[in-house]
């Protein structure tokens, strides 16, 4: 491995790191050499991913958290510092989405999505950012979305939250980069998972998403690992405030035929 991409000896925390894209990125960071604490709300999932991390020869912890509960994030940081004495990489993957017409969208659902996706990201950045700023070093990687840039039908709350994540990422870069804490985001395109496979393969919405992707296929979640490793590594030492889009050309797409 190119030495500047080697994460050996570094400690990473992945919020929402026990399922979907978050799990893939947790294991990807471990494969790149980092000790990884993958956390989420489900105890069984935390345990399962911890075993996979340890099977790779890396160290980890088993701690559950909820991004809506700042105290749980503070307990996570304290546990990490007790075990590892430092956290150098924070990856914010926790998120939720609900599709419904905006006219009828319940305010309670709106608030829940914003609280998890945007304010939850802020909470984690505040808790771990304070530690990183005290060390004058750190990497924060948020998960943005195509919805940070363009609108998709009937997911207004999710779009607003992810546009906010992109703006928050840039704001923290402006505030914290001089003190050695670099903040960036990854914006995934359309990736097939067990949760969305039926929608992508068997609906007009899936057909349109595929048509809009110039590579002519959906992403595989492990194709996001390289972006995460890069942003977490010394190779990205002069990269901050950026939204790295991994979308098969979706945002570049106009007419594809």
PDB file of C-alpha atoms in Angstrom:
ATOM      1  CA  UNK A   1       0.000   0.000   0.000  1.00  0.00           C
ATOM      2  CA  UNK A   2       1.145   3.539  -0.767  1.00  0.00           C
ATOM      3  CA  UNK A   3       2.415   4.655   2.642  1.00  0.00           C
ATOM      4  CA  UNK A   4       0.377   7.866   2.782  1.00  0.00           C
ATOM      5  CA  UNK A   5      -2.808   5.777   2.482  1.00  0.00           C
ATOM      6  CA  UNK A   6      -1.798   3.421   5.301  1.00  0.00           C
ATOM      7  CA  UNK A   7      -4.002   3.920   8.386  1.00  0.00           C
ATOM      8  CA  UNK A   8      -1.980   1.621  10.643  1.00  0.00           C
ATOM      9  CA  UNK A   9      -1.874   2.887  14.219  1.00  0.00           C
ATOM     10  CA  UNK A  10      -4.786   5.281  13.719  1.00  0.00           C
ATOM     11  CA  UNK A  11      -8.060   5.072  15.648  1.00  0.00           C
ATOM     12  CA  UNK A  12     -11.337   5.563  13.798  1.00  0.00           C
ATOM     13  CA  UNK A  13     -14.893   5.882  15.107  1.00  0.00           C
ATOM     14  CA  UNK A  14     -17.761   5.170  12.720  1.00  0.00           C
ATOM     15  CA  UNK A  15     -21.151   6.436  13.883  1.00  0.00           C
ATOM     16  CA  UNK A  16     -23.847   4.329  12.224  1.00  0.00           C
ATOM     17  CA  UNK A  17     -21.114   1.881  11.343  1.00  0.00           C
ATOM     18  CA  UNK A  18     -22.880  -1.428  11.894  1.00  0.00           C
ATOM     19  CA  UNK A  19     -25.090  -1.775   8.807  1.00  0.00           C
ATOM     20  CA  UNK A  20     -25.276  -0.751   5.162  1.00  0.00           C
ATOM     21  CA  UNK A  21     -22.688   1.699   3.883  1.00  0.00           C
ATOM     22  CA  UNK A  22     -21.449   2.405   7.414  1.00  0.00           C
ATOM     23  CA  UNK A  23     -20.559  -1.238   8.009  1.00  0.00           C
ATOM     24  CA  UNK A  24     -18.727  -1.470   4.700  1.00  0.00           C
ATOM     25  CA  UNK A  25     -16.712   1.644   5.515  1.00  0.00           C
ATOM     26  CA  UNK A  26     -15.938   0.401   9.036  1.00  0.00           C
ATOM     27  CA  UNK A  27     -14.449  -2.779   7.638  1.00  0.00           C
ATOM     28  CA  UNK A  28     -12.707  -0.843   4.869  1.00  0.00           C
ATOM     29  CA  UNK A  29     -10.921   1.386   7.361  1.00  0.00           C
ATOM     30  CA  UNK A  30      -9.896  -1.714   9.315  1.00  0.00           C
ATOM     31  CA  UNK A  31      -8.547  -3.297   6.132  1.00  0.00           C
ATOM     32  CA  UNK A  32      -6.485  -0.130   5.615  1.00  0.00           C
ATOM     33  CA  UNK A  33      -4.878  -0.637   9.026  1.00  0.00           C
ATOM     34  CA  UNK A  34      -6.963   1.405  11.477  1.00  0.00           C
ATOM     35  CA  UNK A  35      -8.364   0.253  14.788  1.00  0.00           C
ATOM     36  CA  UNK A  36     -12.092   0.881  14.298  1.00  0.00           C
ATOM     37  CA  UNK A  37     -14.938   1.419  16.743  1.00  0.00           C
ATOM     38  CA  UNK A  38     -18.155   0.838  14.789  1.00  0.00           C
ATOM     39  CA  UNK A  39     -21.188   1.957  16.739  1.00  0.00           C
ATOM     40  CA  UNK A  40     -24.944   2.233  16.424  1.00  0.00           C
ATOM     41  CA  UNK A  41     -28.141   1.669  18.359  1.00  0.00           C
ATOM     42  CA  UNK A  42     -28.404  -2.111  17.939  1.00  0.00           C
ATOM     43  CA  UNK A  43     -26.315  -4.147  20.388  1.00  0.00           C
ATOM     44  CA  UNK A  44     -26.310  -7.287  18.257  1.00  0.00           C
ATOM     45  CA  UNK A  45     -25.090  -5.384  15.212  1.00  0.00           C
ATOM     46  CA  UNK A  46     -22.329  -3.697  17.236  1.00  0.00           C
ATOM     47  CA  UNK A  47     -21.177  -7.094  18.452  1.00  0.00           C
ATOM     48  CA  UNK A  48     -21.247  -8.647  14.988  1.00  0.00           C
ATOM     49  CA  UNK A  49     -19.187  -5.898  13.347  1.00  0.00           C
ATOM     50  CA  UNK A  50     -16.739  -5.849  16.266  1.00  0.00           C
ATOM     51  CA  UNK A  51     -16.035  -9.530  15.646  1.00  0.00           C
ATOM     52  CA  UNK A  52     -15.377  -8.837  11.965  1.00  0.00           C
ATOM     53  CA  UNK A  53     -12.996  -6.015  12.846  1.00  0.00           C
ATOM     54  CA  UNK A  54     -11.124  -8.221  15.312  1.00  0.00           C
ATOM     55  CA  UNK A  55     -10.932 -10.993  12.699  1.00  0.00           C
ATOM     56  CA  UNK A  56      -8.900  -8.537  10.633  1.00  0.00           C
ATOM     57  CA  UNK A  57      -6.388  -8.196  13.473  1.00  0.00           C
ATOM     58  CA  UNK A  58      -7.607  -4.767  14.581  1.00  0.00           C
ATOM     59  CA  UNK A  59      -8.734  -3.509  17.972  1.00  0.00           C
ATOM     60  CA  UNK A  60     -12.229  -2.231  18.680  1.00  0.00           C
ATOM     61  CA  UNK A  61     -14.820  -1.558  21.391  1.00  0.00           C
ATOM     62  CA  UNK A  62     -18.434  -2.592  21.824  1.00  0.00           C
ATOM     63  CA  UNK A  63     -20.416   0.547  22.636  1.00  0.00           C
ATOM     64  CA  UNK A  64     -23.919   1.472  21.488  1.00  0.00           C
ATOM     65  CA  UNK A  65     -24.837   5.081  20.684  1.00  0.00           C
ATOM     66  CA  UNK A  66     -27.712   7.162  19.367  1.00  0.00           C
ATOM     67  CA  UNK A  67     -26.910  10.357  17.473  1.00  0.00           C
ATOM     68  CA  UNK A  68     -30.054  11.903  18.971  1.00  0.00           C
ATOM     69  CA  UNK A  69     -28.502  11.518  22.441  1.00  0.00           C
ATOM     70  CA  UNK A  70     -25.382  13.632  22.895  1.00  0.00           C
ATOM     71  CA  UNK A  71     -24.602  11.978  26.229  1.00  0.00           C
ATOM     72  CA  UNK A  72     -24.245   8.611  24.477  1.00  0.00           C
ATOM     73  CA  UNK A  73     -21.672  10.148  22.123  1.00  0.00           C
ATOM     74  CA  UNK A  74     -19.784  11.601  25.083  1.00  0.00           C
ATOM     75  CA  UNK A  75     -19.732   8.157  26.715  1.00  0.00           C
ATOM     76  CA  UNK A  76     -18.391   6.692  23.478  1.00  0.00           C
ATOM     77  CA  UNK A  77     -15.568   9.229  23.336  1.00  0.00           C
ATOM     78  CA  UNK A  78     -14.687   8.563  26.978  1.00  0.00           C
ATOM     79  CA  UNK A  79     -14.546   4.806  26.335  1.00  0.00           C
ATOM     80  CA  UNK A  80     -12.321   5.342  23.296  1.00  0.00           C
ATOM     81  CA  UNK A  81      -9.933   7.584  25.206  1.00  0.00           C
ATOM     82  CA  UNK A  82      -9.731   5.105  28.065  1.00  0.00           C
ATOM     83  CA  UNK A  83      -8.827   2.301  25.652  1.00  0.00           C
ATOM     84  CA  UNK A  84      -6.876   4.085  22.909  1.00  0.00           C
ATOM     85  CA  UNK A  85      -6.041   7.541  24.358  1.00  0.00           C
ATOM     86  CA  UNK A  86      -6.986   9.207  21.067  1.00  0.00           C
ATOM     87  CA  UNK A  87      -9.447   9.304  18.179  1.00  0.00           C
ATOM     88  CA  UNK A  88      -8.016  10.522  14.881  1.00  0.00           C
ATOM     89  CA  UNK A  89     -10.828   9.732  12.445  1.00  0.00           C
ATOM     90  CA  UNK A  90     -14.570  10.304  12.789  1.00  0.00           C
ATOM     91  CA  UNK A  91     -16.927   8.988  10.118  1.00  0.00           C
ATOM     92  CA  UNK A  92     -20.583  10.027  10.426  1.00  0.00           C
ATOM     93  CA  UNK A  93     -22.832   7.473   8.661  1.00  0.00           C
ATOM     94  CA  UNK A  94     -26.012   7.433  10.754  1.00  0.00           C
ATOM     95  CA  UNK A  95     -29.067   8.451   8.778  1.00  0.00           C
ATOM     96  CA  UNK A  96     -32.676   7.782   7.868  1.00  0.00           C
ATOM     97  CA  UNK A  97     -35.065   8.581   5.044  1.00  0.00           C
ATOM     98  CA  UNK A  98     -38.820   8.578   4.503  1.00  0.00           C
ATOM     99  CA  UNK A  99     -40.583   9.066   1.196  1.00  0.00           C
ATOM    100  CA  UNK A 100     -43.871  10.970   1.224  1.00  0.00           C
ATOM    101  CA  UNK A 101     -45.450  13.983  -0.518  1.00  0.00           C
ATOM    102  CA  UNK A 102     -44.145  17.176   1.055  1.00  0.00           C
ATOM    103  CA  UNK A 103     -47.626  18.677   1.332  1.00  0.00           C
ATOM    104  CA  UNK A 104     -48.673  15.918   3.743  1.00  0.00           C
ATOM    105  CA  UNK A 105     -45.313  15.285   5.422  1.00  0.00           C
ATOM    106  CA  UNK A 106     -45.725  15.114   9.178  1.00  0.00           C
ATOM    107  CA  UNK A 107     -43.747  17.671  11.133  1.00  0.00           C
ATOM    108  CA  UNK A 108     -42.780  14.955  13.609  1.00  0.00           C
ATOM    109  CA  UNK A 109     -41.223  12.909  10.776  1.00  0.00           C
ATOM    110  CA  UNK A 110     -39.480  16.008   9.429  1.00  0.00           C
ATOM    111  CA  UNK A 111     -37.998  16.767  12.847  1.00  0.00           C
ATOM    112  CA  UNK A 112     -36.899  13.152  13.356  1.00  0.00           C
ATOM    113  CA  UNK A 113     -35.037  13.032  10.043  1.00  0.00           C
ATOM    114  CA  UNK A 114     -33.364  16.407  10.594  1.00  0.00           C
ATOM    115  CA  UNK A 115     -32.480  15.458  14.176  1.00  0.00           C
ATOM    116  CA  UNK A 116     -30.824  12.230  13.083  1.00  0.00           C
ATOM    117  CA  UNK A 117     -29.169  13.208   9.806  1.00  0.00           C
ATOM    118  CA  UNK A 118     -28.137  16.819  10.392  1.00  0.00           C
ATOM    119  CA  UNK A 119     -28.241  17.636  14.093  1.00  0.00           C
ATOM    120  CA  UNK A 120     -26.931  14.160  14.910  1.00  0.00           C
ATOM    121  CA  UNK A 121     -23.954  14.806  12.655  1.00  0.00           C
ATOM    122  CA  UNK A 122     -23.397  18.135  14.407  1.00  0.00           C
ATOM    123  CA  UNK A 123     -23.496  16.460  17.831  1.00  0.00           C
ATOM    124  CA  UNK A 124     -20.849  13.921  16.850  1.00  0.00           C
ATOM    125  CA  UNK A 125     -18.688  16.630  15.285  1.00  0.00           C
ATOM    126  CA  UNK A 126     -18.926  18.713  18.457  1.00  0.00           C
ATOM    127  CA  UNK A 127     -18.086  15.845  20.804  1.00  0.00           C
ATOM    128  CA  UNK A 128     -15.190  14.395  18.818  1.00  0.00           C
ATOM    129  CA  UNK A 129     -14.142  17.715  17.313  1.00  0.00           C
ATOM    130  CA  UNK A 130     -13.374  19.116  20.746  1.00  0.00           C
ATOM    131  CA  UNK A 131     -10.985  16.214  21.365  1.00  0.00           C
ATOM    132  CA  UNK A 132      -9.384  16.562  17.937  1.00  0.00           C
ATOM    133  CA  UNK A 133      -8.939  20.308  18.301  1.00  0.00           C
ATOM    134  CA  UNK A 134      -7.179  19.759  21.621  1.00  0.00           C
ATOM    135  CA  UNK A 135      -4.718  17.486  19.762  1.00  0.00           C
ATOM    136  CA  UNK A 136      -4.437  19.864  16.772  1.00  0.00           C
ATOM    137  CA  UNK A 137      -5.129  16.927  14.493  1.00  0.00           C
ATOM    138  CA  UNK A 138      -8.081  14.981  13.138  1.00  0.00           C
ATOM    139  CA  UNK A 139     -10.135  13.880  10.163  1.00  0.00           C
ATOM    140  CA  UNK A 140     -13.919  14.177  10.075  1.00  0.00           C
ATOM    141  CA  UNK A 141     -15.805  12.554   7.188  1.00  0.00           C
ATOM    142  CA  UNK A 142     -19.540  13.122   6.874  1.00  0.00           C
ATOM    143  CA  UNK A 143     -21.942  11.349   4.544  1.00  0.00           C
ATOM    144  CA  UNK A 144     -23.719  13.732   2.193  1.00  0.00           C
ATOM    145  CA  UNK A 145     -25.888  12.657  -0.757  1.00  0.00           C
ATOM    146  CA  UNK A 146     -26.907  13.377  -4.313  1.00  0.00           C
ATOM    147  CA  UNK A 147     -29.726  15.181  -2.490  1.00  0.00           C
ATOM    148  CA  UNK A 148     -27.147  17.669  -1.244  1.00  0.00           C
ATOM    149  CA  UNK A 149     -27.073  18.970  -4.835  1.00  0.00           C
ATOM    150  CA  UNK A 150     -30.244  17.920  -6.659  1.00  0.00           C
ATOM    151  CA  UNK A 151     -33.794  17.087  -5.628  1.00  0.00           C
ATOM    152  CA  UNK A 152     -35.296  13.617  -5.829  1.00  0.00           C
ATOM    153  CA  UNK A 153     -39.064  13.178  -5.834  1.00  0.00           C
ATOM    154  CA  UNK A 154     -40.871  13.177  -2.442  1.00  0.00           C
ATOM    155  CA  UNK A 155     -37.874  13.079  -0.086  1.00  0.00           C
ATOM    156  CA  UNK A 156     -37.792  16.753   0.915  1.00  0.00           C
ATOM    157  CA  UNK A 157     -36.821  16.185   4.548  1.00  0.00           C
ATOM    158  CA  UNK A 158     -33.931  13.942   3.586  1.00  0.00           C
ATOM    159  CA  UNK A 159     -32.823  16.429   0.916  1.00  0.00           C
ATOM    160  CA  UNK A 160     -32.907  19.317   3.391  1.00  0.00           C
ATOM    161  CA  UNK A 161     -30.918  17.315   5.922  1.00  0.00           C
ATOM    162  CA  UNK A 162     -28.253  16.298   3.418  1.00  0.00           C
ATOM    163  CA  UNK A 163     -27.944  19.801   1.978  1.00  0.00           C
ATOM    164  CA  UNK A 164     -27.380  20.846   5.577  1.00  0.00           C
ATOM    165  CA  UNK A 165     -24.684  18.200   6.039  1.00  0.00           C
ATOM    166  CA  UNK A 166     -22.819  19.584   3.019  1.00  0.00           C
ATOM    167  CA  UNK A 167     -23.070  23.132   4.374  1.00  0.00           C
ATOM    168  CA  UNK A 168     -22.024  22.021   7.860  1.00  0.00           C
ATOM    169  CA  UNK A 169     -19.015  20.232   6.390  1.00  0.00           C
ATOM    170  CA  UNK A 170     -17.829  23.419   4.692  1.00  0.00           C
ATOM    171  CA  UNK A 171     -18.526  25.531   7.788  1.00  0.00           C
ATOM    172  CA  UNK A 172     -16.463  23.270  10.051  1.00  0.00           C
ATOM    173  CA  UNK A 173     -13.642  23.243   7.511  1.00  0.00           C
ATOM    174  CA  UNK A 174     -13.539  27.040   7.669  1.00  0.00           C
ATOM    175  CA  UNK A 175     -13.566  27.048  11.472  1.00  0.00           C
ATOM    176  CA  UNK A 176     -11.304  24.104  12.307  1.00  0.00           C
ATOM    177  CA  UNK A 177      -8.772  23.588   9.516  1.00  0.00           C
ATOM    178  CA  UNK A 178      -6.224  26.047  10.924  1.00  0.00           C
ATOM    179  CA  UNK A 179      -6.148  23.885  14.044  1.00  0.00           C
ATOM    180  CA  UNK A 180      -5.429  20.681  12.144  1.00  0.00           C
ATOM    181  CA  UNK A 181      -8.946  19.217  11.991  1.00  0.00           C
ATOM    182  CA  UNK A 182      -9.950  18.597   8.369  1.00  0.00           C
ATOM    183  CA  UNK A 183     -13.627  18.102   7.564  1.00  0.00           C
ATOM    184  CA  UNK A 184     -14.870  16.596   4.309  1.00  0.00           C
ATOM    185  CA  UNK A 185     -17.831  14.563   3.107  1.00  0.00           C
ATOM    186  CA  UNK A 186     -18.602  11.730   0.716  1.00  0.00           C
ATOM    187  CA  UNK A 187     -21.711  12.019  -1.445  1.00  0.00           C
ATOM    188  CA  UNK A 188     -22.701   8.542  -2.631  1.00  0.00           C
ATOM    189  CA  UNK A 189     -24.683   8.083  -5.792  1.00  0.00           C
ATOM    190  CA  UNK A 190     -27.139   5.225  -6.153  1.00  0.00           C
ATOM    191  CA  UNK A 191     -25.836   2.074  -4.476  1.00  0.00           C
ATOM    192  CA  UNK A 192     -27.660  -1.231  -4.386  1.00  0.00           C
ATOM    193  CA  UNK A 193     -28.224  -2.620  -0.889  1.00  0.00           C
ATOM    194  CA  UNK A 194     -30.505  -5.300   0.531  1.00  0.00           C
ATOM    195  CA  UNK A 195     -32.943  -2.551   1.528  1.00  0.00           C
ATOM    196  CA  UNK A 196     -33.345  -0.890  -1.870  1.00  0.00           C
ATOM    197  CA  UNK A 197     -32.701  -3.711  -4.361  1.00  0.00           C
ATOM    198  CA  UNK A 198     -36.376  -4.246  -5.156  1.00  0.00           C
ATOM    199  CA  UNK A 199     -36.961  -0.525  -5.711  1.00  0.00           C
ATOM    200  CA  UNK A 200     -33.927  -0.225  -7.986  1.00  0.00           C
ATOM    201  CA  UNK A 201     -34.645  -3.339 -10.014  1.00  0.00           C
ATOM    202  CA  UNK A 202     -38.425  -3.357 -10.286  1.00  0.00           C
ATOM    203  CA  UNK A 203     -39.826   0.187 -10.318  1.00  0.00           C
ATOM    204  CA  UNK A 204     -39.941   3.161 -12.708  1.00  0.00           C
ATOM    205  CA  UNK A 205     -37.985   5.164 -10.113  1.00  0.00           C
ATOM    206  CA  UNK A 206     -35.190   2.596 -10.261  1.00  0.00           C
ATOM    207  CA  UNK A 207     -35.228   2.701 -14.051  1.00  0.00           C
ATOM    208  CA  UNK A 208     -34.895   6.485 -14.024  1.00  0.00           C
ATOM    209  CA  UNK A 209     -32.031   6.384 -11.535  1.00  0.00           C
ATOM    210  CA  UNK A 210     -30.209   3.890 -13.741  1.00  0.00           C
ATOM    211  CA  UNK A 211     -30.855   5.976 -16.857  1.00  0.00           C
ATOM    212  CA  UNK A 212     -29.372   9.021 -15.112  1.00  0.00           C
ATOM    213  CA  UNK A 213     -26.163   7.136 -14.259  1.00  0.00           C
ATOM    214  CA  UNK A 214     -23.748   7.300 -17.230  1.00  0.00           C
ATOM    215  CA  UNK A 215     -21.825   4.220 -16.125  1.00  0.00           C
ATOM    216  CA  UNK A 216     -24.992   2.228 -16.765  1.00  0.00           C
ATOM    217  CA  UNK A 217     -25.064   0.441 -13.431  1.00  0.00           C
ATOM    218  CA  UNK A 218     -25.595   1.070  -9.736  1.00  0.00           C
ATOM    219  CA  UNK A 219     -22.711   1.317  -7.325  1.00  0.00           C
ATOM    220  CA  UNK A 220     -21.387  -1.471  -5.130  1.00  0.00           C
ATOM    221  CA  UNK A 221     -20.944  -0.327  -1.530  1.00  0.00           C
ATOM    222  CA  UNK A 222     -17.294  -1.373  -1.391  1.00  0.00           C
ATOM    223  CA  UNK A 223     -16.645   1.189  -4.150  1.00  0.00           C
ATOM    224  CA  UNK A 224     -16.983   3.858  -1.443  1.00  0.00           C
ATOM    225  CA  UNK A 225     -14.110   2.509   0.636  1.00  0.00           C
ATOM    226  CA  UNK A 226     -11.337   4.152  -1.390  1.00  0.00           C
ATOM    227  CA  UNK A 227     -12.858   7.593  -0.915  1.00  0.00           C
ATOM    228  CA  UNK A 228     -13.117   7.086   2.850  1.00  0.00           C
ATOM    229  CA  UNK A 229      -9.572   5.762   3.174  1.00  0.00           C
ATOM    230  CA  UNK A 230      -8.239   8.660   1.109  1.00  0.00           C
ATOM    231  CA  UNK A 231      -9.994  11.333   3.159  1.00  0.00           C
ATOM    232  CA  UNK A 232      -8.932   9.664   6.418  1.00  0.00           C
ATOM    233  CA  UNK A 233      -5.295   9.356   5.350  1.00  0.00           C
ATOM    234  CA  UNK A 234      -2.213  11.543   5.136  1.00  0.00           C
ATOM    235  CA  UNK A 235      -2.780  11.680   1.364  1.00  0.00           C
ATOM    236  CA  UNK A 236      -5.594  14.170   2.058  1.00  0.00           C
ATOM    237  CA  UNK A 237      -3.495  16.460   4.246  1.00  0.00           C
ATOM    238  CA  UNK A 238      -4.433  19.546   2.160  1.00  0.00           C
ATOM    239  CA  UNK A 239      -8.040  18.557   1.453  1.00  0.00           C
ATOM    240  CA  UNK A 240     -10.772  20.172   3.543  1.00  0.00           C
ATOM    241  CA  UNK A 241     -14.296  21.440   3.030  1.00  0.00           C
ATOM    242  CA  UNK A 242     -14.836  19.165   0.035  1.00  0.00           C
ATOM    243  CA  UNK A 243     -17.775  16.969  -0.931  1.00  0.00           C
ATOM    244  CA  UNK A 244     -16.294  13.979  -2.757  1.00  0.00           C
ATOM    245  CA  UNK A 245     -18.989  12.635  -5.084  1.00  0.00           C
ATOM    246  CA  UNK A 246     -18.931   8.911  -5.879  1.00  0.00           C
ATOM    247  CA  UNK A 247     -21.873   8.539  -8.237  1.00  0.00           C
ATOM    248  CA  UNK A 248     -20.950   6.886 -11.542  1.00  0.00           C
ATOM    249  CA  UNK A 249     -21.402  10.246 -13.255  1.00  0.00           C
ATOM    250  CA  UNK A 250     -24.969  10.925 -12.036  1.00  0.00           C
ATOM    251  CA  UNK A 251     -24.441  14.636 -11.320  1.00  0.00           C
ATOM    252  CA  UNK A 252     -22.709  15.100 -14.656  1.00  0.00           C
ATOM    253  CA  UNK A 253     -25.638  13.569 -16.474  1.00  0.00           C
ATOM    254  CA  UNK A 254     -27.784  15.454 -18.920  1.00  0.00           C
ATOM    255  CA  UNK A 255     -28.919  13.466 -21.957  1.00  0.00           C
ATOM    256  CA  UNK A 256     -27.510   9.946 -21.941  1.00  0.00           C
ATOM    257  CA  UNK A 257     -28.802   8.744 -25.319  1.00  0.00           C
TER     258      UNK A 257
END
